[in-house]
Amino acid sequence: MFNRTRCLQITAALASISLLSGCSLFSDGGGDGAQRIVVGTTSAPTTLDPAAAWDGSWELYRNVYQTLLAFPTGATKPQPDAAQSCEFTDSGNESYRCVLRKGLKFSDGESLDAKAVKHSLDRIKAINAQSGPKALFGSLDKIETPDAHTVVFHLNTPDATFPFVLGSPAASLVSPKQYPADKLREGDKVTGSGPYTLESYKEGGEAVLNRSDTYNGFADRRNEGVTIRYFADSKKMIAALKGKEIDATYRGLSAEEVKDLQAPASHDAGVRVVENVGSEIRYLIFNPKDPQVAKAEVRQAIAQIIDRGTLVSQVYQGTAEPLYSMVPKGVVGHKTPFYDMYGQPDVSKAKKILREAGVPTPVDLTFWYTTDRYGASTADEFTELKRQLDESGLFRITLRGQPWKSFQEGYKKGEYPVFGRGWFPDFPDPDNFIAPFVGKENAVGTPYEATEILSVLLPKSRRESDRSAGIHEFEKAQQIFASDVRLLPLWQGKLYVAAREDVGGAERALDPQTVMQVWELYRKTSW
């Protein structure tokens, strides 16, 4: 099992480039600025219970649940939210203490005290949901509550990244009266202490959020409430934006749609785009349970053939760039081991790899992808991957697409030999791009017992409070990934928020975990 997970040290903490313009008076609340905002996204929650989700459900969680720590826009380290203060109390990074703010309450009126924090995190391990975030808490041994406002986390190994985990939606705090200790909560209700309460929820339809009267945390809410509409089709979402049915969009825009929204015609129609420095990554995942993919030479041959440059230029048109590393550009520890090892695409080298391993060709494989999670370009991406591999004469690829819910169930059960996954940072540290993918239980459901990474490199890096001090360990881990090719990084993309010109705050709406903080959005007031 791997200890902890999704970290990424974005050196400059997701700097953003605003393309919004116009003469407006930005309101700080009250008046027009306090109106409701409607946001569209293709990232619908898979569940409303935080103990069962380690995916895009976090988009909703960040806005309705609270965490002890959080990442305000521009932060590179977690800052207090439900906690008043947190710190390691030993030199070995094995004991971490948080003191809660006074007077915290859940939306059901119950107190958010130290016992509620313990309950919230203990149930994650007790329930052990297959698609849940338990693996993030691998270093957590036990929790003590010496008094009503103090929580002490005892770790089973030094882990300087534990505060980052507490700042992620994986550590969402829930009301003990509403969330059982040993099973998931059923239904469509949420009882949290976040900036908003969930007034109503329709699966696949919308979530209506109202400003919470009892919230006590870091978020400075600039609207009275937000309605999040879920779209299975990004084309319909863009039509709704242009038709003034929604005010902003996030997640799921195809390259063509981004280009269209950046064009003068869209500007004239009152739509603007904010481009954020990318930390989105797309991988091919190989399942060792499949008899063909279990052969390292088959995986290496695929790595030798795929032309990332053509893939990006043909499908993503400048909204992404080729990636040859587990750790993306802009993150401490980034190197290019996949390029160093395989170089330019070369069919003859791939043929030699397979021939020397005695693998008959063409190799028949089925590639799986989700049809409604990462945008309309995903199908085009896999069509291009199939074209490249088929044209080599060494592979014969069949494509299969599934809606996210069934797709997720399938890869967690190990049903897919090869499948595509997107990755967004849980918190800013390079560890987050290594640890989630190794161990018996990991984020992609394909056990990968990388002994040196698990037993030597990650533990050594986690002893370092100065996160840049573990660069050598991360570089070595990436070399191991490149040799094994259990995952194949394809590209690193940018993130875009499209908004109508009368809506402000889009340039601040994404936190360092690339989760949308909807409280930043507001209605501008004209001169």
CSV table of C-alpha atoms in Angstrom, one decimal, residues 142-497:
chain,number,residue,atom,x,y,z
A,142,LYS,CA,-4.0,7.1,15.0
A,143,ILE,CA,-5.8,10.3,16.1
A,144,GLU,CA,-6.0,11.6,19.6
A,145,THR,CA,-8.3,14.4,20.9
A,146,PRO,CA,-6.9,15.6,24.3
A,147,ASP,CA,-9.6,18.3,24.5
A,148,ALA,CA,-12.5,19.6,22.5
A,149,HIS,CA,-10.4,21.9,20.3
A,150,THR,CA,-7.2,19.9,19.9
A,151,VAL,CA,-6.5,17.1,17.4
A,152,VAL,CA,-3.2,15.2,17.4
A,153,PHE,CA,-2.3,13.0,14.4
A,154,HIS,CA,0.3,10.3,15.1
A,155,LEU,CA,2.0,9.1,11.9
A,156,ASN,CA,3.6,5.7,11.5
A,157,THR,CA,6.4,7.1,9.5
A,158,PRO,CA,7.9,10.6,8.9
A,159,ASP,CA,5.7,12.4,6.4
A,160,ALA,CA,6.3,16.1,5.8
A,161,THR,CA,3.5,16.1,3.2
A,162,PHE,CA,0.7,15.1,5.7
A,163,PRO,CA,-0.4,18.7,6.1
A,164,PHE,CA,-1.0,18.8,2.3
A,165,VAL,CA,-3.4,15.8,2.7
A,166,LEU,CA,-5.3,17.6,5.4
A,167,GLY,CA,-5.7,20.6,3.0
A,168,SER,CA,-7.3,18.5,0.3
A,169,PRO,CA,-11.0,17.6,0.0
A,170,ALA,CA,-10.0,14.0,0.9
A,171,ALA,CA,-10.0,15.3,4.5
A,172,SER,CA,-13.5,16.9,4.3
A,173,LEU,CA,-15.1,17.2,7.7
A,174,VAL,CA,-18.6,15.7,8.2
A,175,SER,CA,-21.2,15.7,10.9
A,176,PRO,CA,-21.0,12.5,13.1
A,177,LYS,CA,-24.8,12.4,13.5
A,178,GLN,CA,-25.3,12.3,9.7
A,179,TYR,CA,-22.4,10.2,8.5
A,180,PRO,CA,-22.1,6.7,10.0
A,181,ALA,CA,-18.7,5.5,11.2
A,182,ASP,CA,-18.7,2.3,9.3
A,183,LYS,CA,-20.7,2.9,6.1
A,184,LEU,CA,-21.4,5.5,3.5
A,185,ARG,CA,-24.2,8.0,3.8
A,186,GLU,CA,-27.0,7.4,1.3
A,187,GLY,CA,-29.2,9.9,-0.4
A,188,ASP,CA,-28.7,13.4,-1.9
A,189,LYS,CA,-28.0,15.4,1.2
A,190,VAL,CA,-24.8,17.0,2.5
A,191,THR,CA,-24.0,18.1,6.1
A,192,GLY,CA,-20.8,20.0,6.2
A,193,SER,CA,-19.4,23.3,7.5
A,194,GLY,CA,-18.1,24.8,4.2
A,195,PRO,CA,-18.8,28.2,2.6
A,196,TYR,CA,-22.1,26.9,1.1
A,197,THR,CA,-24.9,24.6,2.1
A,198,LEU,CA,-26.3,22.2,-0.5
A,199,GLU,CA,-29.9,23.3,-0.9
A,200,SER,CA,-30.7,20.6,-3.5
A,201,TYR,CA,-29.0,18.1,-5.7
A,202,LYS,CA,-30.1,16.2,-8.8
A,203,GLU,CA,-27.6,13.6,-10.0
A,204,GLY,CA,-26.3,14.5,-13.5
A,205,GLY,CA,-28.4,17.6,-13.3
A,206,GLU,CA,-27.5,20.4,-10.9
A,207,ALA,CA,-26.3,21.3,-7.4
A,208,VAL,CA,-27.9,24.4,-5.8
A,209,LEU,CA,-25.6,26.0,-3.3
A,210,ASN,CA,-26.6,28.7,-0.8
A,211,ARG,CA,-24.3,30.9,1.2
A,212,SER,CA,-23.9,29.4,4.7
A,213,ASP,CA,-24.8,31.6,7.6
A,214,THR,CA,-22.6,29.6,10.1
A,215,TYR,CA,-19.4,29.3,8.0
A,216,ASN,CA,-16.2,30.3,9.8
A,217,GLY,CA,-13.2,29.9,7.6
A,218,PHE,CA,-10.8,31.5,5.1
A,219,ALA,CA,-13.1,31.8,2.1
A,220,ASP,CA,-14.3,35.4,1.2
A,221,ARG,CA,-17.5,34.7,-0.6
A,222,ARG,CA,-18.4,37.2,-3.3
A,223,ASN,CA,-21.8,35.9,-4.2
A,224,GLU,CA,-25.0,34.8,-2.4
A,225,GLY,CA,-25.0,31.4,-3.9
A,226,VAL,CA,-24.1,29.3,-6.9
A,227,THR,CA,-25.9,26.8,-9.0
A,228,ILE,CA,-23.6,24.2,-10.6
A,229,ARG,CA,-25.1,22.6,-13.8
A,230,TYR,CA,-23.7,19.2,-15.0
A,231,PHE,CA,-23.3,18.6,-18.7
A,232,ALA,CA,-22.5,15.3,-20.3
A,233,ASP,CA,-21.8,17.1,-23.6
A,234,SER,CA,-19.4,20.1,-23.6
A,235,LYS,CA,-21.1,21.4,-26.8
A,236,LYS,CA,-24.3,21.9,-24.9
A,237,MET,CA,-22.4,23.6,-22.1
A,238,ILE,CA,-20.8,26.1,-24.5
A,239,ALA,CA,-24.2,26.7,-26.1
A,240,ALA,CA,-25.6,27.4,-22.6
A,241,LEU,CA,-22.8,29.9,-22.0
A,242,LYS,CA,-23.3,31.7,-25.2
A,243,GLY,CA,-27.1,31.7,-24.7
A,244,LYS,CA,-26.6,33.3,-21.2
A,245,GLU,CA,-28.1,30.3,-19.5
A,246,ILE,CA,-24.9,29.9,-17.4
A,247,ASP,CA,-22.3,32.5,-16.3
A,248,ALA,CA,-19.1,30.4,-16.4
A,249,THR,CA,-17.7,27.0,-17.4
A,250,TYR,CA,-15.1,24.7,-16.0
A,251,ARG,CA,-13.7,21.3,-17.0
A,252,GLY,CA,-14.4,19.6,-20.2
A,253,LEU,CA,-13.7,22.2,-22.9
A,254,SER,CA,-12.2,20.7,-26.1
A,255,ALA,CA,-9.4,22.4,-28.0
A,256,GLU,CA,-11.8,23.5,-30.7
A,257,GLU,CA,-14.1,25.0,-28.1
A,258,VAL,CA,-11.3,26.9,-26.4
A,259,LYS,CA,-10.2,28.3,-29.8
A,260,ASP,CA,-13.8,29.2,-30.6
A,261,LEU,CA,-14.2,31.0,-27.2
A,262,GLN,CA,-11.0,32.9,-27.7
A,263,ALA,CA,-12.1,34.1,-31.2
A,264,PRO,CA,-13.3,37.7,-31.7
A,265,ALA,CA,-16.8,36.5,-32.4
A,266,SER,CA,-17.1,35.1,-28.9
A,267,HIS,CA,-15.6,38.3,-27.4
A,268,ASP,CA,-18.3,40.2,-29.3
A,269,ALA,CA,-20.9,37.9,-27.8
A,270,GLY,CA,-19.7,38.8,-24.3
A,271,VAL,CA,-17.6,35.7,-23.5
A,272,ARG,CA,-14.0,35.7,-22.2
A,273,VAL,CA,-11.5,33.0,-21.4
A,274,VAL,CA,-9.1,32.8,-18.5
A,275,GLU,CA,-6.1,30.5,-19.2
A,276,ASN,CA,-4.4,28.9,-16.2
A,277,VAL,CA,-0.9,27.4,-16.2
A,278,GLY,CA,-1.5,23.7,-16.7
A,279,SER,CA,-1.1,20.8,-14.2
A,280,GLU,CA,-3.6,18.5,-15.9
A,281,ILE,CA,-1.9,15.3,-17.1
A,282,ARG,CA,-3.1,12.5,-19.3
A,283,TYR,CA,-1.7,9.0,-19.1
A,284,LEU,CA,-2.1,5.6,-20.6
A,285,ILE,CA,-2.4,3.0,-17.8
A,286,PHE,CA,-1.3,-0.6,-18.4
A,287,ASN,CA,-2.9,-3.4,-16.4
A,288,PRO,CA,-0.4,-6.2,-15.6
A,289,LYS,CA,-3.3,-8.7,-15.2
A,290,ASP,CA,-3.6,-8.7,-19.0
A,291,PRO,CA,-1.3,-11.4,-20.5
A,292,GLN,CA,-0.1,-9.2,-23.3
A,293,VAL,CA,0.3,-6.0,-21.3
A,294,ALA,CA,2.1,-8.0,-18.5
A,295,LYS,CA,5.1,-8.2,-20.9
A,296,ALA,CA,7.3,-5.2,-20.3
A,297,GLU,CA,8.4,-5.3,-23.9
A,298,VAL,CA,4.9,-4.7,-25.2
A,299,ARG,CA,4.6,-1.6,-23.0
A,300,GLN,CA,8.0,-0.4,-24.1
A,301,ALA,CA,7.2,-0.9,-27.7
A,302,ILE,CA,4.1,1.3,-27.3
A,303,ALA,CA,6.2,3.9,-25.6
A,304,GLN,CA,8.6,3.7,-28.6
A,305,ILE,CA,5.9,4.2,-31.2
A,306,ILE,CA,3.6,6.9,-29.8
A,307,ASP,CA,4.2,10.4,-31.3
A,308,ARG,CA,3.2,12.9,-28.6
A,309,GLY,CA,3.9,15.9,-30.8
A,310,THR,CA,1.5,14.7,-33.5
A,311,LEU,CA,-1.1,13.8,-30.9
A,312,VAL,CA,-1.0,17.2,-29.3
A,313,SER,CA,-0.9,19.2,-32.6
A,314,GLN,CA,-3.7,17.2,-34.2
A,315,VAL,CA,-6.0,16.9,-31.2
A,316,TYR,CA,-5.2,19.7,-28.8
A,317,GLN,CA,-4.1,22.5,-31.0
A,318,GLY,CA,-1.8,24.4,-28.6
A,319,THR,CA,-3.9,23.8,-25.5
A,320,ALA,CA,-1.5,21.1,-24.4
A,321,GLU,CA,2.1,20.1,-24.8
A,322,PRO,CA,4.0,16.7,-25.0
A,323,LEU,CA,5.0,15.2,-21.6
A,324,TYR,CA,7.9,12.8,-21.1
A,325,SER,CA,7.9,12.8,-17.3
A,326,MET,CA,5.7,11.7,-14.4
A,327,VAL,CA,6.2,15.1,-12.9
A,328,PRO,CA,5.0,17.9,-15.2
A,329,LYS,CA,6.8,21.1,-16.2
A,330,GLY,CA,6.8,23.8,-13.7
A,331,VAL,CA,7.0,21.3,-10.8
A,332,VAL,CA,10.1,20.7,-8.7
A,333,GLY,CA,11.7,17.4,-9.8
A,334,HIS,CA,10.6,17.6,-13.5
A,335,LYS,CA,12.9,15.7,-15.9
A,336,THR,CA,12.3,13.9,-19.2
A,337,PRO,CA,13.2,10.2,-18.6
A,338,PHE,CA,10.7,8.9,-21.2
A,339,TYR,CA,12.4,11.0,-23.9
A,340,ASP,CA,15.8,10.2,-22.6
A,341,MET,CA,15.0,6.4,-22.7
A,342,TYR,CA,13.0,6.2,-25.9
A,343,GLY,CA,13.8,9.3,-27.9
A,344,GLN,CA,11.9,10.1,-31.0
A,345,PRO,CA,9.1,7.8,-32.2
A,346,ASP,CA,10.7,4.8,-34.0
A,347,VAL,CA,8.8,1.9,-35.4
A,348,SER,CA,11.9,-0.1,-36.2
A,349,LYS,CA,13.2,0.1,-32.6
A,350,ALA,CA,9.7,-1.0,-31.4
A,351,LYS,CA,9.8,-3.9,-33.8
A,352,LYS,CA,13.2,-5.0,-32.5
A,353,ILE,CA,12.0,-4.8,-28.9
A,354,LEU,CA,9.1,-7.1,-29.7
A,355,ARG,CA,11.1,-9.5,-31.9
A,356,GLU,CA,13.8,-10.0,-29.3
A,357,ALA,CA,11.2,-10.7,-26.7
A,358,GLY,CA,9.5,-13.3,-28.9
A,359,VAL,CA,6.2,-11.4,-29.0
A,360,PRO,CA,4.2,-12.2,-32.2
A,361,THR,CA,2.8,-9.3,-34.1
A,362,PRO,CA,0.4,-7.6,-34.5
A,363,VAL,CA,-0.4,-7.5,-30.8
A,364,ASP,CA,-4.2,-7.2,-30.2
A,365,LEU,CA,-5.2,-4.8,-27.5
A,366,THR,CA,-8.3,-2.9,-26.4
A,367,PHE,CA,-7.9,0.7,-25.2
A,368,TRP,CA,-10.6,2.1,-22.9
A,369,TYR,CA,-11.5,5.7,-22.3
A,370,THR,CA,-14.2,7.7,-20.5
A,371,THR,CA,-16.7,9.5,-22.8
A,372,ASP,CA,-17.9,12.2,-20.4
A,373,ARG,CA,-15.1,13.2,-18.0
A,374,TYR,CA,-12.3,15.0,-19.8
A,375,GLY,CA,-14.1,16.6,-22.7
A,376,ALA,CA,-15.0,15.9,-26.2
A,377,SER,CA,-11.3,15.7,-27.4
A,378,THR,CA,-10.8,12.4,-25.5
A,379,ALA,CA,-12.4,10.3,-28.3
A,380,ASP,CA,-10.3,12.1,-30.9
A,381,GLU,CA,-7.2,11.5,-28.8
A,382,PHE,CA,-7.8,7.7,-28.6
A,383,THR,CA,-8.6,7.6,-32.3
A,384,GLU,CA,-5.2,9.2,-33.0
A,385,LEU,CA,-3.4,6.7,-30.7
A,386,LYS,CA,-5.1,3.9,-32.5
A,387,ARG,CA,-4.0,5.3,-35.9
A,388,GLN,CA,-0.4,5.6,-34.8
A,389,LEU,CA,-0.2,2.1,-33.4
A,390,ASP,CA,-2.2,0.4,-36.1
A,391,GLU,CA,-0.1,2.0,-38.9
A,392,SER,CA,3.1,0.6,-37.2
A,393,GLY,CA,1.9,-2.8,-38.2
A,394,LEU,CA,2.9,-4.0,-34.8
A,395,PHE,CA,-0.4,-3.5,-33.0
A,396,ARG,CA,-4.1,-3.9,-33.7
A,397,ILE,CA,-6.1,-1.6,-31.4
A,398,THR,CA,-9.8,-1.8,-30.5
A,399,LEU,CA,-11.3,1.3,-28.8
A,400,ARG,CA,-14.0,1.2,-26.2
A,401,GLY,CA,-15.7,4.2,-24.5
A,402,GLN,CA,-17.7,4.2,-21.3
A,403,PRO,CA,-19.4,6.9,-19.2
A,404,TRP,CA,-17.3,7.8,-16.1
A,405,LYS,CA,-19.2,5.9,-13.5
A,406,SER,CA,-19.1,2.6,-15.3
A,407,PHE,CA,-15.6,3.3,-16.6
A,408,GLN,CA,-14.4,3.9,-13.0
A,409,GLU,CA,-16.0,0.7,-11.8
A,410,GLY,CA,-14.3,-1.2,-14.6
A,411,TYR,CA,-10.7,0.0,-14.1
A,412,LYS,CA,-11.0,-0.4,-10.4
A,413,LYS,CA,-12.0,-4.1,-10.9
A,414,GLY,CA,-9.0,-4.5,-13.3
A,415,GLU,CA,-11.2,-5.2,-16.3
A,416,TYR,CA,-9.3,-3.0,-18.8
A,417,PRO,CA,-5.9,-4.0,-20.3
A,418,VAL,CA,-5.1,-0.4,-21.3
A,419,PHE,CA,-7.0,2.7,-20.4
A,420,GLY,CA,-6.7,6.5,-20.2
A,421,ARG,CA,-6.7,8.6,-17.1
A,422,GLY,CA,-6.5,12.2,-16.3
A,423,TRP,CA,-4.7,13.5,-13.3
A,424,PHE,CA,-5.0,16.8,-11.4
A,425,PRO,CA,-3.0,17.6,-8.3
A,426,ASP,CA,-4.5,16.9,-4.9
A,427,PHE,CA,-2.0,19.3,-3.3
A,428,PRO,CA,1.2,21.1,-4.4
A,429,ASP,CA,4.1,18.7,-4.0
A,430,PRO,CA,6.0,16.5,-6.5
A,431,ASP,CA,5.3,13.4,-4.4
A,432,ASN,CA,1.7,13.7,-5.7
A,433,PHE,CA,2.8,12.6,-9.2
A,434,ILE,CA,4.6,9.5,-8.0
A,435,ALA,CA,3.0,8.1,-4.8
A,436,PRO,CA,-0.6,7.8,-6.1
A,437,PHE,CA,0.5,5.3,-8.8
A,438,VAL,CA,2.5,2.8,-6.8
A,439,GLY,CA,1.6,0.1,-4.2
A,440,LYS,CA,-0.9,-2.7,-4.0
A,441,GLU,CA,-3.7,-0.2,-3.6
A,442,ASN,CA,-3.3,2.9,-5.7
A,443,ALA,CA,-5.3,5.6,-7.5
A,444,VAL,CA,-5.7,3.7,-10.8
A,445,GLY,CA,-6.5,0.3,-9.5
A,446,THR,CA,-3.5,-1.5,-11.1
A,447,PRO,CA,-1.2,-2.8,-8.3
A,448,TYR,CA,2.4,-1.7,-8.9
A,449,GLU,CA,4.8,-3.0,-6.3
A,450,ALA,CA,7.8,-0.7,-7.1
A,451,THR,CA,9.9,-1.8,-4.2
A,452,GLU,CA,12.6,0.9,-4.4
A,453,ILE,CA,10.1,3.7,-4.8
A,454,LEU,CA,7.9,2.4,-1.9
A,455,SER,CA,10.6,1.4,0.5
A,456,VAL,CA,13.5,3.8,-0.2
A,457,LEU,CA,12.7,6.8,-2.3
A,458,LEU,CA,9.4,8.0,-1.0
A,459,PRO,CA,10.2,7.5,2.7
A,460,LYS,CA,13.4,9.4,2.3
A,461,SER,CA,11.8,12.3,0.5
A,462,ARG,CA,9.1,12.6,3.1
A,463,ARG,CA,11.6,13.2,5.9
A,464,GLU,CA,12.4,16.5,4.3
A,465,SER,CA,10.4,19.5,5.5
A,466,ASP,CA,12.1,21.4,2.7
A,467,ARG,CA,10.3,19.7,-0.2
A,468,SER,CA,12.8,20.7,-2.8
A,469,ALA,CA,15.4,18.7,-0.9
A,470,GLY,CA,14.0,15.4,-2.2
A,471,ILE,CA,14.6,16.2,-5.9
A,472,HIS,CA,17.1,13.3,-6.3
A,473,GLU,CA,14.6,10.8,-5.0
A,474,PHE,CA,11.9,12.0,-7.4
A,475,GLU,CA,14.3,11.9,-10.3
A,476,LYS,CA,15.2,8.3,-9.6
A,477,ALA,CA,11.6,7.3,-9.2
A,478,GLN,CA,10.8,8.7,-12.6
A,479,GLN,CA,13.6,6.7,-14.2
A,480,ILE,CA,12.0,3.6,-12.8
A,481,PHE,CA,8.6,4.5,-14.2
A,482,ALA,CA,10.2,5.1,-17.6
A,483,SER,CA,11.9,1.7,-17.6
A,484,ASP,CA,8.8,-0.2,-16.4
A,485,VAL,CA,6.2,1.8,-18.4
A,486,ARG,CA,3.4,0.9,-16.1
A,487,LEU,CA,2.1,4.4,-16.9
A,488,LEU,CA,2.8,6.4,-20.1
A,489,PRO,CA,2.5,10.1,-19.7
A,490,LEU,CA,1.2,11.7,-22.9
A,491,TRP,CA,0.6,15.4,-22.4
A,492,GLN,CA,0.3,18.2,-20.0
A,493,GLY,CA,-2.6,20.6,-20.6
A,494,LYS,CA,-3.7,24.0,-19.6
A,495,LEU,CA,-6.9,24.7,-17.7
A,496,TYR,CA,-9.5,27.2,-18.9
A,497,VAL,CA,-12.3,29.0,-17.3
